[in-house]
Tab-separated table of C-alpha atoms in Angstrom:
chain	number	residue	atom	x	y	z
A	177	ARG	CA	16.169	-18.771	-11.269
A	178	VAL	CA	13.399	-20.143	-13.506
A	179	ALA	CA	13.238	-23.410	-11.552
A	180	ILE	CA	12.772	-21.502	-8.283
A	181	ALA	CA	10.114	-19.254	-9.821
A	182	ARG	CA	8.214	-22.286	-11.145
A	183	ASN	CA	8.283	-24.225	-7.893
A	184	PHE	CA	8.083	-21.570	-5.168
A	185	ASN	CA	5.734	-18.940	-6.571
A	186	GLY	CA	2.526	-19.851	-4.737
A	187	LEU	CA	2.493	-16.643	-2.673
A	188	PRO	CA	3.338	-13.048	-3.648
A	189	GLY	CA	7.093	-12.597	-3.317
A	190	SER	CA	7.714	-16.159	-2.122
A	191	ALA	CA	9.994	-17.025	-5.047
A	192	ALA	CA	12.107	-13.935	-4.449
A	193	ARG	CA	12.475	-14.753	-0.746
A	194	PHE	CA	13.484	-18.324	-1.504
A	195	GLN	CA	15.960	-17.054	-4.117
A	196	ASN	CA	17.645	-14.872	-1.475
A	197	ILE	CA	17.871	-17.834	0.917
A	198	PHE	CA	19.252	-20.031	-1.861
A	199	ASP	CA	21.884	-17.464	-2.806
A	200	LYS	CA	22.922	-16.966	0.794
A	201	GLU	CA	23.332	-20.680	1.489
A	202	CYS	CA	25.197	-21.243	-1.773
A	203	GLY	CA	27.415	-18.210	-1.273
A	204	VAL	CA	26.273	-16.644	-4.549
A	205	ASP	CA	27.114	-12.972	-5.036
A	206	ASN	CA	23.883	-10.979	-5.508
A	207	ILE	CA	25.656	-8.405	-7.628
A	208	LEU	CA	26.983	-11.007	-10.054
A	209	CYS	CA	23.551	-12.686	-10.279
A	210	GLY	CA	21.704	-9.429	-10.722
A	211	SER	CA	19.326	-9.375	-7.779
A	212	VAL	CA	17.034	-6.933	-9.546
A	213	GLN	CA	16.665	-9.155	-12.599
A	214	ARG	CA	15.985	-12.296	-10.590
A	215	ASN	CA	12.494	-11.161	-9.619
A	216	ASP	CA	11.182	-10.069	-13.033
A	217	LEU	CA	9.645	-13.388	-14.086
A	218	SER	CA	5.892	-13.036	-14.452
A	219	ALA	CA	3.322	-15.809	-14.094
A	220	ILE	CA	2.302	-16.155	-17.764
A	221	PRO	CA	5.663	-17.320	-19.241
A	222	LEU	CA	6.138	-19.654	-16.267
A	223	ILE	CA	2.680	-21.167	-16.837
A	224	CYS	CA	3.380	-21.596	-20.549
A	225	GLU	CA	6.723	-23.237	-19.805
A	226	ASN	CA	5.026	-25.694	-17.474
A	227	LEU	CA	2.406	-26.583	-20.094
A	228	ARG	CA	5.067	-27.185	-22.761
A	229	ASP	CA	7.369	-29.188	-20.497
A	230	PRO	CA	6.480	-32.918	-20.801
A	231	ARG	CA	8.308	-33.692	-17.531
A	232	ALA	CA	6.787	-30.889	-15.474
A	233	ARG	CA	4.688	-31.386	-12.382
A	234	HIS	CA	0.975	-30.712	-12.539
A	235	LEU	CA	-0.027	-27.066	-12.235
A	236	MET	CA	-2.035	-25.138	-9.648
A	237	LEU	CA	-3.325	-21.656	-10.507
A	238	ILE	CA	-4.202	-19.499	-7.517
A	239	SER	CA	-6.654	-16.744	-8.394
A	240	ARG	CA	-9.815	-14.872	-7.401
A	241	GLY	CA	-13.300	-15.502	-8.752
A	242	ASP	CA	-13.334	-16.312	-12.457
A	243	ALA	CA	-9.888	-14.792	-13.084
A	244	ALA	CA	-8.067	-18.021	-13.939
A	245	LEU	CA	-10.849	-19.336	-16.198
A	246	SER	CA	-10.941	-16.010	-18.051
A	247	LEU	CA	-7.176	-15.665	-18.356
A	248	LEU	CA	-6.789	-19.172	-19.776
A	249	ASN	CA	-8.360	-17.718	-22.928
A	250	LEU	CA	-5.612	-15.133	-23.359
A	251	PRO	CA	-3.644	-15.827	-26.578
A	252	GLN	CA	-0.396	-16.123	-24.622
A	253	ILE	CA	-1.735	-19.044	-22.539
A	254	LYS	CA	-4.223	-20.479	-25.021
A	255	ASN	CA	-1.433	-21.203	-27.510
A	256	ALA	CA	0.259	-23.430	-24.920
A	257	LEU	CA	-2.946	-25.335	-24.179
A	258	GLN	CA	-4.244	-28.252	-26.225
A	259	ALA	CA	-8.055	-28.057	-26.181
A	260	PRO	CA	-8.339	-28.605	-22.416
A	261	VAL	CA	-11.401	-30.120	-20.772
A	262	ILE	CA	-12.808	-27.837	-18.069
A	263	MET	CA	-14.547	-29.532	-15.145
A	264	LEU	CA	-16.215	-27.400	-12.478
A	265	ALA	CA	-17.606	-29.025	-9.346
A	266	SER	CA	-21.369	-28.804	-9.059
A	267	ARG	CA	-22.971	-27.385	-5.921
A	268	PHE	CA	-26.509	-28.383	-6.852
A	269	LYS	CA	-28.342	-30.359	-4.171
A	270	GLN	CA	-28.399	-33.739	-5.908
A	271	ASP	CA	-24.736	-33.446	-6.919
A	272	LEU	CA	-23.411	-33.450	-3.363
A	273	SER	CA	-23.811	-37.214	-3.011
A	274	HIS	CA	-21.129	-39.904	-2.948
A	275	ASP	CA	-22.472	-41.326	-6.228
A	276	GLN	CA	-21.901	-38.022	-8.008
A	277	SER	CA	-18.334	-37.849	-6.669
A	278	TYR	CA	-17.674	-41.335	-8.033
A	279	HIS	CA	-19.151	-40.333	-11.395
A	280	GLN	CA	-16.909	-37.250	-11.593
A	281	LEU	CA	-13.875	-39.310	-10.608
A	282	SER	CA	-14.652	-41.804	-13.391
A	283	LYS	CA	-14.678	-38.973	-15.920
A	284	ILE	CA	-11.314	-37.732	-14.634
A	285	CYS	CA	-9.871	-41.248	-15.000
A	286	GLU	CA	-11.119	-41.330	-18.580
A	287	TYR	CA	-9.278	-38.103	-19.406
A	288	MET	CA	-6.138	-39.446	-17.696
A	289	THR	CA	-6.224	-42.468	-19.979
A	290	THR	CA	-6.865	-40.513	-23.182
A	291	GLY	CA	-4.162	-37.924	-22.424
A	292	ARG	CA	-6.284	-34.776	-22.322
A	293	GLN	CA	-5.342	-31.559	-20.566
A	294	LEU	CA	-7.773	-31.253	-17.668
A	295	VAL	CA	-8.755	-28.105	-15.753
A	296	LEU	CA	-10.316	-28.820	-12.342
A	297	LYS	CA	-11.973	-26.390	-9.938
A	298	ASP	CA	-13.556	-26.956	-6.507
A	299	PHE	CA	-13.235	-30.746	-6.368
A	300	ASP	CA	-12.050	-30.770	-2.758
A	301	ASN	CA	-14.098	-33.868	-1.973
A	302	ILE	CA	-12.221	-36.064	-4.479
A	303	TYR	CA	-8.730	-34.550	-4.622
A	304	GLY	CA	-7.693	-37.027	-1.942
A	305	ALA	CA	-8.417	-39.902	-4.316
A	306	LEU	CA	-6.007	-38.380	-6.852
A	307	TYR	CA	-2.947	-37.902	-4.628
A	308	ASP	CA	-0.858	-40.508	-6.469
A	309	MET	CA	-1.702	-38.873	-9.788
A	310	LEU	CA	-0.960	-35.364	-8.485
A	311	ASN	CA	2.278	-36.641	-6.946
A	312	GLN	CA	3.130	-38.406	-10.240
A	313	SER	CA	3.678	-41.606	-8.285
A	314	TYR	CA	3.357	-43.965	-11.241
A	315	LEU	CA	3.921	-47.683	-11.700
A	316	VAL	CA	5.712	-48.017	-15.041
A	317	HIS	CA	5.533	-51.308	-16.915
A	318	LYS	CA	5.212	-50.582	-20.621
A	319	ARG	CA	2.544	-48.051	-19.637
A	320	ARG	CA	2.200	-45.612	-16.757
A	321	ARG	CA	-0.389	-46.401	-14.123
A	322	CYS	CA	-1.366	-44.896	-10.797
A	323	ARG	CA	-3.688	-45.789	-7.953
A	324	VAL	CA	-6.997	-43.932	-7.714
A	325	ALA	CA	-9.063	-44.427	-4.566
A	326	LEU	CA	-12.445	-43.195	-3.414
A	327	GLY	CA	-13.688	-44.471	-0.079
A	328	ASN	CA	-13.163	-48.224	0.082
A	329	ALA	CA	-12.795	-48.557	-3.684
A	330	ALA	CA	-9.400	-48.409	-5.432
A	331	LYS	CA	-8.131	-49.228	-8.903
A	332	GLN	CA	-5.103	-48.803	-11.126
A	333	VAL	CA	-5.664	-46.268	-13.899
A	334	GLU	CA	-3.509	-45.785	-16.969
A	335	VAL	CA	-2.001	-42.309	-17.269
A	336	HIS	CA	-1.192	-41.172	-20.809
A	337	GLU	CA	2.119	-39.391	-21.322
A	338	THR	CA	0.396	-36.240	-22.587
A	339	PHE	CA	-2.019	-35.982	-19.662
A	340	ARG	CA	-1.730	-32.780	-17.652
A	341	CYS	CA	-3.846	-31.570	-14.736
A	342	ILE	CA	-4.423	-27.881	-14.002
A	343	MET	CA	-6.109	-27.145	-10.675
A	344	ILE	CA	-7.672	-23.752	-9.981
A	345	GLU	CA	-7.611	-22.733	-6.332
A	346	GLU	CA	-9.494	-19.793	-4.826
A	347	GLU	CA	-7.060	-17.414	-3.158
A	348	ARG	CA	-9.169	-16.814	-0.078
A	349	ASP	CA	-9.606	-20.579	0.480
A	350	LEU	CA	-5.898	-21.395	0.562
A	351	HIS	CA	-5.737	-21.517	4.359
A	352	HIS	CA	-8.385	-24.273	4.280
A	353	SER	CA	-6.616	-26.303	1.598
A	354	ASP	CA	-4.874	-29.582	2.307
A	355	PRO	CA	-1.090	-28.876	2.591
A	356	PRO	CA	-0.028	-32.200	0.972
A	357	ARG	CA	-2.049	-31.314	-2.126
A	358	LEU	CA	-0.514	-27.836	-2.295
A	359	ASN	CA	2.977	-29.341	-2.163
A	360	ARG	CA	2.427	-31.659	-5.108
A	361	CYS	CA	2.085	-29.029	-7.835
A	362	GLU	CA	3.850	-26.130	-9.447
A	363	LYS	CA	1.974	-23.093	-8.155
A	364	GLN	CA	1.447	-19.732	-9.802
A	365	VAL	CA	-0.617	-16.777	-8.589
A	366	LEU	CA	-2.559	-15.591	-11.622
A	367	THR	CA	-4.290	-12.228	-11.233
A	368	PHE	CA	-5.554	-9.666	-13.701
A	369	MET	CA	-3.128	-7.103	-12.344
A	370	ASP	CA	-0.127	-9.336	-13.075
A	371	VAL	CA	-1.306	-9.871	-16.640
A	372	LEU	CA	-2.057	-6.166	-17.063
A	373	ASN	CA	1.465	-5.221	-15.992
A	374	ASP	CA	2.883	-7.632	-18.573
A	375	ILE	CA	0.704	-6.160	-21.328
A	376	GLY	CA	1.664	-2.644	-20.265
A	377	SER	CA	5.361	-3.487	-20.512
A	378	GLN	CA	4.907	-4.999	-23.959
A	379	HIS	CA	3.020	-2.000	-25.343
A	380	SER	CA	4.719	0.771	-23.335
A	381	ILE	CA	1.500	1.694	-21.525
A	382	GLU	CA	1.556	2.972	-17.939
A	383	THR	CA	-1.109	0.538	-16.791
A	384	THR	CA	-0.508	1.068	-13.067
A	385	GLN	CA	-1.195	4.795	-13.415
A	386	ILE	CA	-4.337	4.068	-15.449
A	387	VAL	CA	-5.666	1.767	-12.719
A	388	GLN	CA	-4.897	4.361	-10.041
A	389	TYR	CA	-6.581	7.137	-12.024
A	390	LEU	CA	-9.737	5.085	-12.693
A	391	ARG	CA	-9.987	3.980	-9.084
A	392	ARG	CA	-9.697	7.583	-7.924
A	393	PHE	CA	-12.393	8.526	-10.461
A	394	CYS	CA	-14.711	5.794	-9.122
A	395	VAL	CA	-14.117	6.789	-5.504
A	396	ASP	CA	-14.557	10.529	-6.111
A	397	ILE	CA	-17.722	10.237	-8.179
A	398	THR	CA	-19.418	8.052	-5.552
A	399	SER	CA	-18.323	9.805	-2.353
A	400	CYS	CA	-19.386	13.098	-0.811
A	401	LYS	CA	-17.545	14.930	1.910
A	402	GLY	CA	-19.469	14.926	5.166
A	403	LYS	CA	-21.837	12.161	4.029
A	404	PRO	CA	-21.715	8.420	4.754
A	405	SER	CA	-19.574	6.723	2.143
A	406	VAL	CA	-21.183	4.421	-0.402
A	407	ALA	CA	-19.349	1.219	-1.285
A	408	LEU	CA	-17.981	1.023	-4.811
A	409	ASN	CA	-19.933	-2.154	-5.497
A	410	ASP	CA	-23.157	-0.274	-4.706
A	411	SER	CA	-22.319	2.461	-7.197
A	412	PHE	CA	-20.741	0.210	-9.839
A	413	LEU	CA	-22.594	-3.083	-9.574
A	414	GLY	CA	-20.289	-6.093	-9.482
A	415	PHE	CA	-17.229	-3.993	-8.638
A	416	THR	CA	-14.295	-5.915	-7.147
A	417	GLU	CA	-10.531	-5.483	-6.958
A	418	ASP	CA	-10.353	-7.222	-10.357
A	419	THR	CA	-12.873	-4.996	-12.153
A	420	LEU	CA	-10.517	-2.269	-13.352
A	421	PRO	CA	-7.550	-4.504	-14.331
A	422	SER	CA	-9.797	-6.902	-16.281
A	423	LEU	CA	-11.570	-3.978	-17.962
A	424	ILE	CA	-8.313	-2.359	-19.052
A	425	ILE	CA	-6.999	-5.689	-20.383
A	426	ASN	CA	-10.201	-6.100	-22.374
A	427	ILE	CA	-9.930	-2.591	-23.846
A	428	ILE	CA	-6.277	-2.995	-24.796
A	429	GLN	CA	-6.742	-6.516	-26.203
A	430	GLY	CA	-9.615	-5.265	-28.337
A	431	SER	CA	-7.454	-2.503	-29.788
A	432	MET	CA	-4.374	-4.534	-30.720
A	433	HIS	CA	-4.771	-3.859	-34.441
A	434	HIS	CA	-4.480	-0.096	-34.049
A	435	ASN	CA	-2.616	2.180	-31.710
A	436	ILE	CA	-4.519	3.225	-28.623
A	437	CYS	CA	-3.415	5.994	-26.309
A	438	THR	CA	-4.010	6.430	-22.595
A	439	VAL	CA	-6.750	9.008	-23.192
A	440	ASP	CA	-8.696	6.545	-25.352
A	441	ILE	CA	-8.293	3.762	-22.773
A	442	LEU	CA	-9.631	6.014	-19.998
A	443	SER	CA	-12.533	7.187	-22.126
A	444	ASN	CA	-13.535	3.649	-23.125
A	445	CYS	CA	-13.258	2.398	-19.543
A	446	LYS	CA	-15.491	5.184	-18.219
A	447	GLN	CA	-18.071	4.364	-20.873
A	448	VAL	CA	-18.159	0.720	-19.798
A	449	LEU	CA	-18.321	1.650	-16.090
A	450	LEU	CA	-21.266	3.912	-16.848
A	451	ASP	CA	-23.202	0.862	-18.069
A	452	VAL	CA	-23.110	-0.781	-14.622
A	453	MET	CA	-24.109	2.275	-12.566
A	454	PRO	CA	-27.613	2.272	-11.070
A	455	SER	CA	-29.720	5.411	-11.315
A	456	ASP	CA	-29.273	6.329	-7.629
A	457	ALA	CA	-25.485	6.445	-8.144
A	458	ILE	CA	-25.980	8.832	-11.058
A	459	ALA	CA	-28.278	10.974	-8.885
A	460	ARG	CA	-25.521	11.259	-6.252
A	461	CYS	CA	-22.902	12.376	-8.763
A	462	GLU	CA	-23.736	16.075	-8.603
A	463	ASN	CA	-23.024	16.173	-4.871
A	464	SER	CA	-19.896	14.053	-5.103
A	465	ASN	CA	-16.288	15.058	-4.508
A	466	PHE	CA	-15.768	14.722	-8.253
A	467	ALA	CA	-18.404	17.421	-8.880
A	468	LYS	CA	-16.743	19.864	-6.494
A	469	ILE	CA	-13.719	20.202	-8.780
A	470	PRO	CA	-14.460	22.981	-11.319
A	471	ASP	CA	-12.466	21.302	-14.092
A	472	ASN	CA	-14.823	18.319	-13.959
A	473	GLU	CA	-18.007	20.291	-14.613
A	474	ASP	CA	-18.230	19.553	-18.341
A	475	GLU	CA	-17.346	15.885	-17.928
A	476	LEU	CA	-19.904	15.422	-15.163
A	477	GLU	CA	-22.624	17.028	-17.244
A	478	SER	CA	-21.701	14.763	-20.143
A	479	ILE	CA	-21.812	11.641	-17.937
A	480	ILE	CA	-25.265	12.436	-16.552
A	481	ARG	CA	-26.673	13.394	-19.943
A	482	GLU	CA	-25.295	10.283	-21.608
A	483	TYR	CA	-26.653	7.986	-18.907
A	484	HIS	CA	-30.186	9.298	-19.383
A	485	THR	CA	-29.983	8.858	-23.141
A	486	GLN	CA	-29.003	5.187	-22.782
A	487	THR	CA	-32.465	3.669	-23.018
A	488	TYR	CA	-31.289	0.196	-21.997
A	489	HIS	CA	-31.215	1.267	-18.338
A	490	PHE	CA	-34.980	1.880	-18.393
A	491	SER	CA	-36.346	-1.672	-18.390
A	492	LEU	CA	-35.673	-5.243	-19.441
A	493	VAL	CA	-37.558	-4.797	-22.699
A	494	GLU	CA	-35.623	-1.634	-23.565
A	495	CYS	CA	-32.376	-3.428	-22.740
A	496	LEU	CA	-33.162	-6.349	-25.036
A	497	LYS	CA	-34.302	-3.955	-27.755
A	498	HIS	CA	-31.025	-2.071	-27.617
A	499	PHE	CA	-28.628	-5.016	-27.679
A	500	TRP	CA	-30.686	-7.546	-29.656
A	501	PRO	CA	-32.867	-5.434	-31.973
A	502	ASN	CA	-33.203	-8.214	-34.559
A	503	PHE	CA	-35.768	-10.044	-32.442
A	504	PHE	CA	-38.019	-7.001	-32.277
A	505	GLN	CA	-38.309	-6.743	-36.043
A	506	LEU	CA	-40.464	-8.709	-38.437
A	507	ALA	CA	-40.686	-12.419	-37.732
A	508	SER	CA	-39.532	-13.075	-41.274
A	509	PHE	CA	-36.215	-11.364	-40.581
A	510	LYS	CA	-33.235	-13.619	-41.215
A	511	CYS	CA	-29.609	-12.786	-40.670
A	512	LYS	CA	-26.664	-14.392	-42.364
A	513	LYS	CA	-24.300	-16.656	-40.456
A	514	ARG	CA	-21.426	-14.195	-40.588
A	515	ASP	CA	-23.674	-11.411	-39.268
A	516	PHE	CA	-24.760	-13.646	-36.389
A	517	LEU	CA	-21.190	-14.558	-35.463
A	518	ASN	CA	-19.967	-10.962	-35.674
A	519	LYS	CA	-22.926	-9.480	-33.821
A	520	THR	CA	-22.020	-8.402	-30.303
A	521	PRO	CA	-22.810	-8.976	-27.587
A	522	ARG	CA	-24.146	-12.512	-27.771
A	523	HIS	CA	-24.121	-12.758	-23.948
A	524	LEU	CA	-25.803	-10.293	-21.602
A	525	ALA	CA	-25.376	-10.094	-17.814
A	526	ILE	CA	-28.222	-7.880	-16.605
A	527	MET	CA	-27.901	-6.696	-12.997
A	528	THR	CA	-31.109	-5.545	-11.351
A	529	PHE	CA	-32.721	-4.780	-7.994
A	530	THR	CA	-35.962	-6.440	-9.052
A	531	SER	CA	-36.746	-9.389	-6.790
A	532	TYR	CA	-35.742	-12.862	-7.939
A	533	THR	CA	-39.287	-14.056	-7.246
A	534	THR	CA	-40.773	-11.561	-9.705
A	535	ASP	CA	-42.524	-13.134	-12.670
A	536	ILE	CA	-40.802	-11.543	-15.665
A	537	LEU	CA	-43.048	-13.237	-18.183
A	538	PRO	CA	-45.567	-10.352	-18.249
A	539	ILE	CA	-42.684	-7.859	-18.360
A	540	ILE	CA	-41.195	-9.083	-21.633
A	541	CYS	CA	-44.444	-10.195	-23.244
A	542	THR	CA	-44.980	-7.373	-25.721
A	543	GLU	CA	-46.452	-7.017	-29.173
A	544	GLU	CA	-42.926	-6.846	-30.587
A	545	LEU	CA	-41.466	-9.802	-28.677
A	546	SER	CA	-43.571	-12.939	-28.617
A	547	MET	CA	-43.092	-15.422	-25.799
A	548	THR	CA	-42.642	-18.083	-28.445
A	549	LYS	CA	-39.194	-16.544	-28.991
A	550	VAL	CA	-38.038	-16.551	-25.345
A	551	LYS	CA	-37.047	-19.325	-22.949
A	552	LEU	CA	-37.033	-18.382	-19.250
A	553	LEU	CA	-35.127	-20.420	-16.662
A	554	ARG	CA	-34.286	-20.012	-12.979
A	555	ILE	CA	-31.189	-21.523	-11.417
A	556	GLY	CA	-33.088	-22.200	-8.197
A	557	THR	CA	-35.446	-24.653	-9.887
A	558	PHE	CA	-32.644	-27.086	-10.769
A	559	GLU	CA	-31.334	-29.685	-8.333
A	560	SER	CA	-28.565	-31.129	-10.490
A	561	GLU	CA	-26.077	-30.169	-13.155
A	562	LYS	CA	-27.520	-32.841	-15.442
A	563	LEU	CA	-31.006	-31.299	-15.407
A	564	LEU	CA	-29.632	-27.812	-16.005
A	565	ARG	CA	-27.411	-28.939	-18.852
A	566	SER	CA	-30.334	-30.765	-20.475
A	567	GLU	CA	-32.544	-27.648	-20.419
A	568	VAL	CA	-29.798	-25.382	-21.736
A	569	GLU	CA	-28.790	-27.777	-24.513
A	570	SER	CA	-32.413	-28.164	-25.572
A	571	PHE	CA	-32.534	-24.412	-26.278
A	572	TRP	CA	-29.357	-24.635	-28.343
A	573	SER	CA	-30.676	-27.504	-30.440
A	574	ARG	CA	-31.681	-26.862	-34.025
A	575	THR	CA	-35.205	-28.137	-33.330
A	576	ASP	CA	-35.925	-25.441	-30.731
A	577	SER	CA	-37.445	-22.397	-32.434
A	578	ARG	CA	-36.855	-19.987	-29.556
A	579	GLU	CA	-34.212	-17.311	-30.073
A	580	ILE	CA	-33.510	-15.832	-26.615
A	581	MET	CA	-32.760	-17.638	-23.369
A	582	LEU	CA	-32.773	-15.756	-20.055
A	583	MET	CA	-31.473	-17.371	-16.855
A	584	GLN	CA	-32.478	-15.783	-13.525
A	585	CYS	CA	-30.028	-15.935	-10.627
A	586	ASP	CA	-30.192	-14.614	-7.075
A	587	THR	CA	-26.597	-13.609	-6.332
A	588	LYS	CA	-27.023	-14.245	-2.608
A	589	LEU	CA	-28.536	-17.721	-2.977
A	590	HIS	CA	-26.965	-19.081	-6.149
A	591	TRP	CA	-23.440	-17.656	-6.286
A	592	GLN	CA	-21.942	-21.153	-5.966
A	593	GLN	CA	-23.780	-22.380	-9.084
A	594	LEU	CA	-23.221	-19.293	-11.213
A	595	VAL	CA	-19.799	-20.049	-12.722
A	596	LEU	CA	-20.842	-23.593	-13.628
A	597	THR	CA	-24.087	-22.315	-15.140
A	598	ARG	CA	-22.226	-19.813	-17.305
A	599	GLU	CA	-19.827	-22.508	-18.471
A	600	ILE	CA	-22.711	-24.831	-19.395
A	601	MET	CA	-24.426	-22.039	-21.347
A	602	VAL	CA	-21.259	-21.169	-23.260
A	603	ASP	CA	-20.445	-24.834	-23.992
A	604	ALA	CA	-23.909	-25.429	-25.431
A	605	GLU	CA	-23.634	-22.310	-27.567
A	606	ARG	CA	-20.194	-23.330	-28.826
A	607	ALA	CA	-21.538	-26.701	-29.959
A	608	TYR	CA	-24.444	-24.968	-31.694
A	609	LEU	CA	-22.160	-22.562	-33.554
A	610	ASN	CA	-20.123	-25.460	-34.915
A	611	GLN	CA	-23.158	-26.588	-36.841
A	612	THR	CA	-24.161	-25.226	-40.239
A	613	ASP	CA	-27.148	-23.068	-41.217
A	614	GLN	CA	-28.015	-22.184	-37.646
A	615	ARG	CA	-30.538	-19.488	-36.728
A	616	PRO	CA	-29.342	-16.520	-34.644
A	617	LYS	CA	-29.749	-17.134	-30.923
A	618	TYR	CA	-28.625	-15.210	-27.859
A	619	GLN	CA	-28.588	-15.773	-24.113
A	620	GLY	CA	-28.502	-13.676	-20.981
A	621	ILE	CA	-28.249	-14.012	-17.216
A	622	ILE	CA	-30.385	-11.793	-14.996
A	623	LEU	CA	-28.513	-11.202	-11.740
A	624	HIS	CA	-30.888	-10.207	-8.938
A	625	LEU	CA	-29.162	-8.080	-6.276
A	626	GLN	CA	-30.216	-6.369	-3.070
A	627	ARG	CA	-29.418	-2.676	-2.796
A	628	PHE	CA	-26.873	-1.711	-0.099
A	629	ASN	CA	-26.809	-5.260	1.258
A	630	LYS	CA	-23.503	-5.687	3.081
A	631	ALA	CA	-24.330	-9.270	4.069
A	632	SER	CA	-24.312	-10.383	0.441
A	633	ALA	CA	-20.807	-8.997	-0.006
A	634	VAL	CA	-19.378	-11.693	2.246
A	635	ALA	CA	-21.693	-14.502	1.106
A	636	GLY	CA	-19.633	-15.436	-1.931
A	637	ARG	CA	-18.004	-14.318	-5.140
A	638	TRP	CA	-20.582	-13.960	-7.926
A	639	GLU	CA	-19.087	-11.041	-9.855
A	640	LEU	CA	-18.062	-11.356	-13.504
A	641	SER	CA	-14.802	-10.042	-14.901
A	642	TYR	CA	-14.641	-8.093	-18.137
A	643	LEU	CA	-12.819	-10.987	-19.784
A	644	SER	CA	-15.690	-13.389	-19.122
A	645	GLY	CA	-17.293	-12.678	-22.499
A	646	TRP	CA	-20.510	-11.290	-20.987
A	647	LYS	CA	-21.658	-7.720	-21.604
A	648	GLN	CA	-22.584	-6.260	-18.217
A	649	VAL	CA	-25.340	-3.698	-17.831
A	650	THR	CA	-27.533	-2.398	-14.998
A	651	VAL	CA	-31.320	-2.193	-15.243
A	652	ASP	CA	-32.631	-0.871	-11.911
A	653	GLN	CA	-36.120	-2.295	-12.283
A	654	LEU	CA	-36.930	-4.835	-14.973
A	655	GLU	CA	-40.498	-3.561	-15.179
A	656	GLY	CA	-39.431	0.097	-15.328
A	657	LYS	CA	-40.340	2.721	-17.901
A	658	SER	CA	-38.456	5.577	-19.506
A	659	CYS	CA	-40.391	8.139	-17.427
A	660	ASP	CA	-38.815	6.709	-14.264
A	661	LEU	CA	-35.415	8.045	-15.259
A	662	ASP	CA	-37.008	11.187	-16.659
A	663	LEU	CA	-37.964	11.990	-13.073
A	664	LEU	CA	-34.304	12.189	-12.148
A	665	MET	CA	-33.639	14.577	-15.002
A	666	LEU	CA	-36.621	16.649	-13.906
A	667	ALA	CA	-35.267	16.832	-10.360
A	668	ARG	CA	-32.068	18.400	-11.649
A	669	THR	CA	-33.995	21.340	-13.104
A	670	LYS	CA	-35.806	22.197	-9.850
A	671	ARG	CA	-34.271	24.616	-7.418
A	672	SER	CA	-36.292	24.002	-4.255
A	673	LEU	CA	-37.833	21.149	-2.329
A	674	ILE	CA	-41.230	22.815	-2.682
A	675	ASP	CA	-40.983	22.686	-6.457
A	676	LEU	CA	-40.033	19.032	-6.311
A	677	SER	CA	-42.603	17.901	-3.767
A	678	LEU	CA	-45.489	19.667	-5.481
A	679	HIS	CA	-44.610	18.651	-9.003
A	680	ASN	CA	-46.677	15.906	-10.572
A	681	TYR	CA	-45.055	14.180	-13.539
A	682	GLN	CA	-47.158	11.863	-15.697
A	683	GLY	CA	-49.240	10.851	-12.689
A	684	LYS	CA	-46.206	10.186	-10.463
A	685	HIS	CA	-45.003	12.178	-7.446
A	686	LEU	CA	-41.326	12.667	-6.758
A	687	VAL	CA	-40.351	11.393	-3.327
A	688	ILE	CA	-37.759	13.593	-1.623
A	689	GLU	CA	-35.604	12.309	1.199
A	690	SER	CA	-34.142	15.146	3.233
């Protein structure tokens, strides 16, 4: 049963179907085997068993977006790993050359020789050169060796006994993948929902019902009967099918040391979802299906009131002030190392409708925050991973006096580079934190979106999960002011269009769309 689950689990239900075929051909009685129990093996224990088995085939994890990379950090899987090296293929212009492919292949050969665990993602252009390694077709004479080929070049590379390769494959790209490569590995579908169900079983939490309730809440509070529906990812920026499962996992994992009930999980999840709602979604709440239910009146009022008291939605400066207040205090302020390490969040993902081409230098240049403290970068200005890594690492060096780094990213143009960029930023920070007597530093990514842009939804997967380690928050306009949201609150107090259209608030007119 375990062997079948490990080798035939690349599609939902595929292991169970193969088990039924196996039993039928072998004449095994389903009742004696326990047909119900045969299908209860989840992906996580099977992945851990593969990683601990020295004779196992290499592993392929099939997932969506950053799910696999995030879930590798779960304690259950992390304990089975041995400080793996993570290599993500670069999609920068200069890195699409044959020379770069050869360079990446040389690095992989080095890790094969030294016996490291290696995580690979998106290296479709060089997987063909590694077929003998993936197929474990080794020449054994005192030491294991395999043939590695790229183009017309080929060489024999030593393969250490402890070497293990973990490939991450995007679920939606499976039908484009090379079948021989798929057949060479143990395959497991790793999704947030699978992991959430496992956690729910362990802690006796009805996670499926929680997901269903939260999804109904999101749909009801963003839809209005008789009006055109608004997509969930326009009302909760970055919303995908993995948003709720990853959020619930994050809430439960963060509450392991004390009991947490379903009511607390729902309350915490709604609070986090509120952070990623733009102001227009809040304005639509009072006409939503959620608002039409009398029992929801108090909760709706609380949601709207709380949103308008969260100053970090007002502007970029207000957002930085709220989450990183230390840098808006006296320049002589110093924080201890333990305070720096425990301070959260160290990573901010700021989603905004401000154009990517906007110069944010004047926006954040205030009397309280000197530009000598901030480093601004744009993904679009880099043509190679090497140049990007150099700039990021220079910020995280002890000689750089700046304390905040902000990376701008257009989600429509740069979605292919985003995961790699995040990984480079986190790697550089990790190296910095391993040093002693370091100054507090933080970093953020500004994600520039287009409102109600359906074309961007099919361009590519840029969204972050809630296990990515980045605090997600929406700031409608980076250059905004608190009075902009005050206008929405003012609109709620007016009873007629005449009152609204004639009212002048701090020199600004409310624009009413009938």
